[in-house]
mmCIF file of C-alpha atoms in Angstrom:
data_model
loop_
_atom_site.group_PDB
_atom_site.id
_atom_site.type_symbol
_atom_site.label_atom_id
_atom_site.label_comp_id
_atom_site.label_asym_id
_atom_site.label_seq_id
_atom_site.Cartn_x
_atom_site.Cartn_y
_atom_site.Cartn_z
ATOM 1 C CA MET A 1 -7.122 -49.541 129.418
ATOM 2 C CA GLU A 2 -6.630 -46.542 127.202
ATOM 3 C CA PHE A 3 -3.923 -45.655 124.622
ATOM 4 C CA HIS A 4 -1.380 -43.186 126.020
ATOM 5 C CA GLN A 5 -0.002 -40.696 123.442
ATOM 6 C CA VAL A 6 3.798 -40.604 123.047
ATOM 7 C CA ARG A 7 5.207 -37.861 120.844
ATOM 8 C CA ILE A 8 7.975 -38.952 118.419
ATOM 9 C CA ARG A 9 10.333 -36.243 117.196
ATOM 10 C CA ASN A 10 10.503 -37.440 113.597
ATOM 11 C CA SER A 11 8.148 -38.281 110.758
ATOM 12 C CA LEU A 12 6.758 -41.719 110.115
ATOM 13 C CA LEU A 13 8.864 -42.915 107.207
ATOM 14 C CA THR A 14 9.364 -46.504 105.840
ATOM 15 C CA GLU A 15 12.244 -48.660 107.030
ATOM 16 C CA GLY A 16 14.538 -49.626 104.102
ATOM 17 C CA GLU A 17 13.413 -46.790 101.880
ATOM 18 C CA SER A 18 15.551 -43.775 100.930
ATOM 19 C CA TYR A 19 14.512 -40.158 101.156
ATOM 20 C CA VAL A 20 16.014 -36.741 100.403
ATOM 21 C CA PHE A 21 17.105 -34.871 103.514
ATOM 22 C CA ARG A 22 18.631 -31.400 103.678
ATOM 23 C CA LEU A 23 21.600 -30.683 105.897
ATOM 24 C CA THR A 24 20.795 -27.465 107.818
ATOM 25 C CA GLY A 25 23.719 -27.241 110.293
ATOM 26 C CA ARG A 26 25.752 -28.871 113.010
ATOM 27 C CA LEU A 27 25.154 -29.277 116.719
ATOM 28 C CA ASN A 28 27.555 -30.069 119.514
ATOM 29 C CA LEU A 29 26.009 -31.595 122.647
ATOM 30 C CA ASP A 30 27.269 -31.263 126.194
ATOM 31 C CA LYS A 31 28.954 -34.715 126.073
ATOM 32 C CA GLY A 32 31.148 -33.488 123.180
ATOM 33 C CA GLU A 33 29.177 -35.415 120.564
ATOM 34 C CA ASP A 34 28.969 -33.708 117.217
ATOM 35 C CA PHE A 35 25.878 -34.061 114.997
ATOM 36 C CA PHE A 36 24.624 -32.955 111.603
ATOM 37 C CA VAL A 37 21.176 -31.507 111.736
ATOM 38 C CA VAL A 38 19.128 -32.837 108.774
ATOM 39 C CA GLN A 39 15.637 -31.962 107.655
ATOM 40 C CA ASP A 40 13.274 -34.725 106.436
ATOM 41 C CA PRO A 41 10.961 -34.375 103.398
ATOM 42 C CA PHE A 42 8.160 -33.052 105.692
ATOM 43 C CA GLY A 43 10.403 -30.315 107.133
ATOM 44 C CA TYR A 44 11.096 -31.949 110.491
ATOM 45 C CA LYS A 45 14.608 -32.093 111.870
ATOM 46 C CA MET A 46 16.708 -35.030 113.060
ATOM 47 C CA LEU A 47 20.242 -35.534 114.298
ATOM 48 C CA LEU A 48 22.873 -37.561 112.429
ATOM 49 C CA PRO A 49 26.164 -38.477 114.172
ATOM 50 C CA ALA A 50 28.797 -36.470 112.378
ATOM 51 C CA GLY A 51 31.817 -38.562 113.402
ATOM 52 C CA PHE A 52 30.887 -41.509 111.180
ATOM 53 C CA TYR A 53 30.765 -39.364 108.087
ATOM 54 C CA ALA A 54 33.596 -36.849 108.625
ATOM 55 C CA GLU A 55 35.196 -37.797 105.263
ATOM 56 C CA TYR A 56 32.013 -37.554 103.266
ATOM 57 C CA GLY A 57 32.527 -33.874 102.649
ATOM 58 C CA PHE A 58 29.017 -32.780 103.707
ATOM 59 C CA ARG A 59 28.288 -29.030 103.660
ATOM 60 C CA GLU A 60 25.472 -26.935 104.998
ATOM 61 C CA GLY A 61 22.497 -26.681 102.588
ATOM 62 C CA GLN A 62 23.404 -29.890 100.781
ATOM 63 C CA GLU A 63 20.761 -32.385 99.912
ATOM 64 C CA LEU A 64 21.574 -35.937 101.236
ATOM 65 C CA ILE A 65 19.900 -39.153 100.143
ATOM 66 C CA CYS A 66 19.582 -41.249 103.278
ATOM 67 C CA ARG A 67 18.161 -44.709 103.777
ATOM 68 C CA VAL A 68 16.028 -45.384 106.830
ATOM 69 C CA ASP A 69 18.251 -48.099 108.102
ATOM 70 C CA LYS A 70 16.175 -48.975 111.126
ATOM 71 C CA ILE A 71 13.134 -47.870 113.078
ATOM 72 C CA SER A 72 13.309 -48.913 116.705
ATOM 73 C CA CYS A 73 10.452 -50.306 118.666
ATOM 74 C CA SER A 74 10.080 -46.788 120.218
ATOM 75 C CA GLY A 75 9.727 -45.163 116.752
ATOM 76 C CA LYS A 76 13.190 -43.686 116.591
ATOM 77 C CA MET A 77 14.733 -43.675 113.146
ATOM 78 C CA TYR A 78 18.332 -44.398 112.236
ATOM 79 C CA LEU A 79 19.588 -42.979 108.955
ATOM 80 C CA GLU A 80 22.425 -44.101 106.696
ATOM 81 C CA PRO A 81 23.486 -41.371 104.178
ATOM 82 C CA ARG A 82 24.405 -42.596 100.685
ATOM 83 C CA HIS A 83 28.117 -43.010 100.344
ATOM 84 C CA PRO A 84 29.792 -40.539 97.959
ATOM 85 C CA ARG A 85 31.228 -43.303 95.832
ATOM 86 C CA TYR A 86 30.254 -46.812 96.874
ATOM 87 C CA GLU A 87 26.924 -48.718 96.671
ATOM 88 C CA GLU A 88 26.011 -51.951 98.413
ATOM 89 C CA GLY A 89 26.089 -54.977 96.157
ATOM 90 C CA ASN A 90 28.616 -53.507 93.731
ATOM 91 C CA LEU A 91 32.296 -54.451 93.004
ATOM 92 C CA TYR A 92 35.103 -51.853 93.228
ATOM 93 C CA ASP A 93 38.861 -51.780 92.960
ATOM 94 C CA PHE A 94 40.859 -50.848 96.101
ATOM 95 C CA ASP A 95 44.523 -50.106 96.585
ATOM 96 C CA VAL A 96 46.269 -52.682 98.790
ATOM 97 C CA ILE A 97 48.479 -51.381 101.586
ATOM 98 C CA SER A 98 49.661 -54.585 103.180
ATOM 99 C CA LEU A 99 49.179 -58.402 103.441
ATOM 100 C CA GLY A 100 49.210 -60.095 106.863
ATOM 101 C CA TYR A 101 48.382 -63.178 108.841
ATOM 102 C CA GLN A 102 46.501 -63.013 112.095
ATOM 103 C CA ARG A 103 44.549 -65.012 114.695
ATOM 104 C CA ASN A 104 40.926 -63.838 114.681
ATOM 105 C CA LEU A 105 38.605 -63.472 117.662
ATOM 106 C CA SER A 106 37.216 -66.998 117.356
ATOM 107 C CA GLY A 107 40.725 -68.470 117.537
ATOM 108 C CA GLY A 108 41.166 -69.273 113.879
ATOM 109 C CA GLU A 109 44.081 -68.058 111.690
ATOM 110 C CA GLU A 110 43.567 -66.116 108.482
ATOM 111 C CA TRP A 111 45.303 -64.092 105.821
ATOM 112 C CA TYR A 112 44.022 -60.550 105.302
ATOM 113 C CA TYR A 113 44.580 -57.566 103.040
ATOM 114 C CA ARG A 114 44.691 -54.015 104.405
ATOM 115 C CA ILE A 115 43.162 -51.720 101.756
ATOM 116 C CA ILE A 116 42.411 -48.041 101.410
ATOM 117 C CA ASP A 117 39.262 -46.579 99.977
ATOM 118 C CA CYS A 118 38.692 -43.423 97.856
ATOM 119 C CA LEU A 119 38.206 -41.334 101.009
ATOM 120 C CA GLY A 120 41.529 -42.459 102.552
ATOM 121 C CA LYS A 121 39.935 -44.795 105.149
ATOM 122 C CA GLN A 122 41.534 -48.182 105.742
ATOM 123 C CA TRP A 123 39.695 -51.499 106.017
ATOM 124 C CA THR A 124 40.558 -55.146 106.484
ATOM 125 C CA VAL A 125 39.450 -57.840 103.946
ATOM 126 C CA ARG A 126 39.876 -61.556 104.815
ATOM 127 C CA LYS A 127 41.507 -63.962 102.388
ATOM 128 C CA ASN A 128 40.944 -67.680 102.741
ATOM 129 C CA ALA A 129 44.234 -69.548 102.128
ATOM 130 C CA PRO A 130 46.354 -72.129 104.046
ATOM 131 C CA LYS A 131 48.971 -70.678 106.400
ATOM 132 C CA ASN A 132 51.766 -72.192 104.301
ATOM 133 C CA LEU A 133 50.398 -70.793 101.027
ATOM 134 C CA GLU A 134 50.939 -67.025 101.104
ATOM 135 C CA PRO A 135 48.620 -65.173 98.738
ATOM 136 C CA ARG A 136 50.185 -62.828 96.142
ATOM 137 C CA PHE A 137 50.560 -59.177 97.113
ATOM 138 C CA PRO A 138 48.642 -57.311 94.377
ATOM 139 C CA VAL A 139 48.669 -53.529 93.883
ATOM 140 C CA LYS A 140 44.851 -53.549 93.699
ATOM 141 C CA ILE A 141 42.094 -56.051 94.650
ATOM 142 C CA GLN A 142 38.493 -56.085 93.711
ATOM 143 C CA CYS A 143 36.001 -56.209 96.585
ATOM 144 C CA LEU A 144 32.262 -56.599 96.997
ATOM 145 C CA VAL A 145 30.666 -53.917 99.137
ATOM 146 C CA VAL A 146 28.326 -56.154 101.203
ATOM 147 C CA ARG A 147 27.049 -53.428 103.524
ATOM 148 C CA ILE A 148 27.617 -49.835 104.553
ATOM 149 C CA LYS A 149 26.671 -48.960 108.128
ATOM 150 C CA LYS A 150 27.649 -45.883 110.150
ATOM 151 C CA GLY A 151 30.023 -45.054 107.296
ATOM 152 C CA LYS A 152 31.894 -48.379 107.635
ATOM 153 C CA LEU A 153 32.429 -50.520 104.627
ATOM 154 C CA PHE A 154 31.827 -54.234 105.017
ATOM 155 C CA LEU A 155 33.868 -55.822 102.281
ATOM 156 C CA ARG A 156 34.726 -59.280 101.033
ATOM 157 C CA LEU A 157 36.430 -60.797 98.069
ATOM 158 C CA PRO A 158 33.908 -61.652 95.314
ATOM 159 C CA ASP A 159 34.870 -65.311 95.203
ATOM 160 C CA GLU A 160 34.798 -65.872 98.936
ATOM 161 C CA GLY A 161 32.197 -65.941 101.708
ATOM 162 C CA GLN A 162 29.504 -67.590 99.568
ATOM 163 C CA ASP A 163 29.945 -71.146 100.809
ATOM 164 C CA PRO A 164 27.246 -71.967 103.475
ATOM 165 C CA GLY A 165 29.347 -74.861 104.711
ATOM 166 C CA PRO A 166 27.382 -77.608 106.376
ATOM 167 C CA PHE A 167 24.436 -75.392 107.207
ATOM 168 C CA VAL A 168 21.003 -75.031 105.618
ATOM 169 C CA GLN A 169 18.997 -71.842 106.003
ATOM 170 C CA GLY A 170 16.298 -72.191 108.652
ATOM 171 C CA GLU A 171 17.667 -75.464 110.102
ATOM 172 C CA THR A 172 18.872 -75.867 113.738
ATOM 173 C CA TYR A 173 22.303 -77.191 114.755
ATOM 174 C CA PRO A 174 24.145 -77.893 118.086
ATOM 175 C CA PHE A 175 27.063 -75.720 119.155
ATOM 176 C CA LEU A 176 29.343 -75.773 122.173
ATOM 177 C CA ILE A 177 30.211 -72.468 123.886
ATOM 178 C CA VAL A 178 33.977 -72.766 124.131
ATOM 179 C CA ASP A 179 34.930 -69.215 125.139
ATOM 180 C CA GLN A 180 33.784 -65.625 125.647
ATOM 181 C CA LYS A 181 35.863 -62.667 124.456
ATOM 182 C CA ALA A 182 35.702 -58.941 123.868
ATOM 183 C CA ASP A 183 36.575 -57.659 120.415
ATOM 184 C CA PRO A 184 39.095 -54.836 120.720
ATOM 185 C CA GLY A 185 37.773 -53.459 117.399
ATOM 186 C CA ASP A 186 34.200 -52.682 118.511
ATOM 187 C CA GLY A 187 34.430 -53.303 122.281
ATOM 188 C CA GLN A 188 31.553 -55.842 122.091
ATOM 189 C CA LYS A 189 31.626 -59.179 123.939
ATOM 190 C CA TYR A 190 31.051 -62.385 121.971
ATOM 191 C CA PHE A 191 30.409 -65.998 122.725
ATOM 192 C CA ILE A 192 32.712 -68.303 120.750
ATOM 193 C CA LEU A 193 30.656 -71.212 119.411
ATOM 194 C CA GLN A 194 32.208 -74.397 118.045
ATOM 195 C CA TYR A 195 30.459 -76.765 115.645
ATOM 196 C CA GLU A 196 31.041 -80.551 115.572
ATOM 197 C CA ASP A 197 33.499 -80.107 112.636
ATOM 198 C CA GLY A 198 35.746 -77.838 114.813
ATOM 199 C CA LEU A 199 34.907 -74.576 113.034
ATOM 200 C CA ARG A 200 34.080 -71.648 115.299
ATOM 201 C CA TYR A 201 31.595 -68.823 114.970
ATOM 202 C CA LEU A 202 30.845 -65.628 116.869
ATOM 203 C CA LEU A 203 27.607 -64.778 118.707
ATOM 204 C CA ARG A 204 27.158 -61.228 120.124
ATOM 205 C CA GLU A 205 26.603 -61.633 123.858
ATOM 206 C CA LYS A 206 24.530 -58.534 124.573
ATOM 207 C CA HIS A 207 21.422 -59.862 122.857
ATOM 208 C CA TYR A 208 21.237 -63.019 125.007
ATOM 209 C CA ARG A 209 22.224 -62.023 128.518
ATOM 210 C CA HIS A 210 18.892 -63.055 129.886
ATOM 211 C CA TYR A 211 19.399 -66.574 128.402
ATOM 212 C CA ARG A 212 22.093 -67.128 131.051
ATOM 213 C CA MET A 213 24.388 -69.009 128.639
ATOM 214 C CA HIS A 214 27.852 -69.930 129.830
ATOM 215 C CA GLN A 215 31.155 -71.455 128.721
ATOM 216 C CA GLY A 216 30.960 -75.297 128.370
ATOM 217 C CA GLN A 217 27.255 -75.281 127.626
ATOM 218 C CA GLN A 218 25.777 -76.840 124.536
ATOM 219 C CA ILE A 219 23.172 -74.742 122.797
ATOM 220 C CA TYR A 220 21.092 -75.093 119.666
ATOM 221 C CA CYS A 221 21.025 -72.308 117.048
ATOM 222 C CA ARG A 222 18.925 -71.693 113.961
ATOM 223 C CA VAL A 223 20.656 -70.473 110.841
ATOM 224 C CA ASP A 224 18.880 -67.169 110.003
ATOM 225 C CA GLY A 225 20.757 -65.647 107.054
ATOM 226 C CA THR A 226 24.375 -64.530 106.783
ATOM 227 C CA LEU A 227 26.634 -61.802 108.233
ATOM 228 C CA GLY A 228 28.609 -59.291 106.191
ATOM 229 C CA ASP A 229 31.566 -61.653 105.887
ATOM 230 C CA GLY A 230 29.464 -64.467 104.596
ATOM 231 C CA SER A 231 29.413 -66.477 107.820
ATOM 232 C CA PRO A 232 26.065 -67.751 109.121
ATOM 233 C CA PHE A 233 23.908 -65.666 111.434
ATOM 234 C CA LEU A 234 23.137 -67.945 114.365
ATOM 235 C CA GLU A 235 20.016 -67.395 116.470
ATOM 236 C CA PRO A 236 20.042 -69.463 119.734
ATOM 237 C CA ILE A 237 16.825 -71.318 120.384
ATOM 238 C CA HIS A 238 14.683 -69.300 122.797
ATOM 239 C CA PRO A 239 14.458 -70.883 126.265
ATOM 240 C CA VAL A 240 10.599 -70.425 126.326
ATOM 241 C CA TYR A 241 9.132 -69.660 122.954
ATOM 242 C CA GLU A 242 9.065 -71.496 119.655
ATOM 243 C CA ILE A 243 8.266 -70.033 116.275
ATOM 244 C CA GLY A 244 4.825 -70.917 115.004
ATOM 245 C CA LYS A 245 3.447 -71.825 118.494
ATOM 246 C CA GLU A 246 0.827 -69.896 120.451
ATOM 247 C CA TYR A 247 1.275 -68.308 123.915
ATOM 248 C CA TRP A 248 -0.544 -66.002 126.314
ATOM 249 C CA PHE A 249 1.076 -62.661 126.987
ATOM 250 C CA LEU A 250 0.111 -60.000 129.553
ATOM 251 C CA VAL A 251 -0.631 -56.549 128.260
ATOM 252 C CA ASP A 252 1.749 -54.017 129.918
ATOM 253 C CA ARG A 253 0.434 -50.802 128.426
ATOM 254 C CA LEU A 254 -1.115 -49.198 125.311
ATOM 255 C CA GLU A 255 0.709 -46.431 123.393
ATOM 256 C CA GLU A 256 -0.133 -44.232 120.455
ATOM 257 C CA TYR A 257 2.876 -42.745 118.694
ATOM 258 C CA VAL A 258 2.237 -39.277 117.355
ATOM 259 C CA PHE A 259 4.881 -38.422 114.734
ATOM 260 C CA SER A 260 6.019 -34.894 113.748
ATOM 261 C CA ASN A 261 4.196 -35.062 110.402
ATOM 262 C CA GLY A 262 0.816 -35.850 112.178
ATOM 263 C CA SER A 263 0.891 -39.583 111.513
ATOM 264 C CA HIS A 264 -0.400 -41.851 114.306
ATOM 265 C CA GLN A 265 0.492 -45.472 115.103
ATOM 266 C CA LYS A 266 -1.142 -47.526 117.866
ATOM 267 C CA ILE A 267 1.086 -49.917 119.785
ATOM 268 C CA ILE A 268 0.155 -52.703 122.206
ATOM 269 C CA VAL A 269 3.101 -53.414 124.598
ATOM 270 C CA LEU A 270 3.271 -56.966 125.926
ATOM 271 C CA LYS A 271 5.712 -58.554 128.368
ATOM 272 C CA ASP A 272 7.387 -61.935 127.718
ATOM 273 C CA ALA A 273 8.480 -64.523 130.284
ATOM 274 C CA PHE A 274 11.710 -62.588 130.946
ATOM 275 C CA GLY A 275 9.948 -59.189 131.311
ATOM 276 C CA GLU A 276 11.174 -58.113 127.896
ATOM 277 C CA GLU A 277 8.851 -55.873 125.971
ATOM 278 C CA ILE A 278 7.090 -57.032 122.792
ATOM 279 C CA LYS A 279 5.594 -54.122 120.826
ATOM 280 C CA VAL A 280 2.827 -55.019 118.342
ATOM 281 C CA GLN A 281 1.572 -52.444 115.837
ATOM 282 C CA VAL A 282 -2.230 -52.480 115.411
ATOM 283 C CA ASN A 283 -4.661 -50.505 113.317
ATOM 284 C CA GLU A 284 -7.650 -48.496 114.658
ATOM 285 C CA GLU A 285 -10.098 -51.425 114.546
ATOM 286 C CA GLU A 286 -7.640 -53.857 116.162
ATOM 287 C CA GLY A 287 -6.799 -51.206 118.783
ATOM 288 C CA LYS A 288 -10.490 -50.991 119.834
ATOM 289 C CA GLN A 289 -10.775 -54.805 119.846
ATOM 290 C CA TRP A 290 -7.767 -55.540 122.035
ATOM 291 C CA ALA A 291 -7.590 -52.443 124.257
ATOM 292 C CA PRO A 292 -10.016 -53.644 126.954
ATOM 293 C CA LEU A 293 -8.220 -57.000 127.435
ATOM 294 C CA GLY A 294 -5.413 -57.642 129.936
ATOM 295 C CA LYS A 295 -4.163 -60.874 128.308
ATOM 296 C CA LEU A 296 -3.675 -61.789 124.694
ATOM 297 C CA LEU A 297 -3.155 -65.074 122.870
ATOM 298 C CA CYS A 298 -0.386 -64.639 120.217
ATOM 299 C CA ARG A 299 1.419 -66.692 117.650
ATOM 300 C CA VAL A 300 5.200 -66.280 117.575
ATOM 301 C CA LYS A 301 6.178 -65.168 114.051
ATOM 302 C CA ARG A 302 9.916 -64.656 114.453
ATOM 303 C CA ILE A 303 12.687 -64.513 116.972
ATOM 304 C CA ARG A 304 15.750 -62.419 116.035
ATOM 305 C CA LYS A 305 18.518 -61.309 118.359
ATOM 306 C CA SER A 306 16.255 -62.786 121.149
ATOM 307 C CA ARG A 307 13.518 -60.297 120.268
ATOM 308 C CA VAL A 308 10.163 -62.063 119.998
ATOM 309 C CA GLU A 309 7.749 -60.954 117.273
ATOM 310 C CA VAL A 310 4.108 -62.009 117.492
ATOM 311 C CA GLU A 311 0.702 -61.636 115.880
ATOM 312 C CA ILE A 312 -2.371 -61.304 118.098
ATOM 313 C CA LEU A 313 -4.988 -64.072 117.744
ATOM 314 C CA SER A 314 -7.509 -63.554 120.587
ATOM 315 C CA GLY A 315 -7.794 -62.228 124.149
ATOM 316 C CA ALA A 316 -9.158 -62.831 127.616
#
């Protein structure tokens, strides 16, 4: 089997790193989508959705510092421009518009502040307090900027969202799927998981459709970090694979990504038990070693959002 070249219309940059891009213009596609055209440090152009950053005040010719937020398994890069004012991990004062009480998607009730940022955009910040103990209505509150993604601020009060509750990072716990709902805010569907203490948590449904989970089922989830609001990130145990164990995978195809700046990256594409792709980056020597083989023995390194990550051990 030979490596088939796939041309990628961007340079090979490093995920998580920030680079200087230059805004060279705007582009409106047939579907009505509006994009900024930005040029990377090597002179190659990429598209940045303009709608997320309409209030940033970008102008043609401006230099933008953008973080490579994600590089997909197909080599496509997703950029996050630096916010004009806010940085992740810092505290800022925000004007409070209103105080309210609501039932959230998981069925729990909570107080919340509605605040406005320096660009005039409004956001919601949760406040943990009993229903019968209304928080004060301040003119301003201080919030921690946990994350900025697609121009959206993920905020929390600095003294909240830090308690891990009954969970320990890396440990596995049983949950009951008690409901499935769509969030009107983002349009995504979520499983509602309930722990034995009665507290409920959200699990995005789209990552686990092939797991065939359903309401009333008990599942086990590993705690794998936290979400922007401080709640645990739950990863359901994979129906087939276990981290640290070894399995045979069939080789589906071999690809060599050719990036706009001339960089090359060899990829071996495997198929898992559900037919999902597993893409493994290999160097030149590894590429020559594994290319002739149709089946590879791999160790599972990580499972995140159902995606299996492996390292190749041997072949047959």
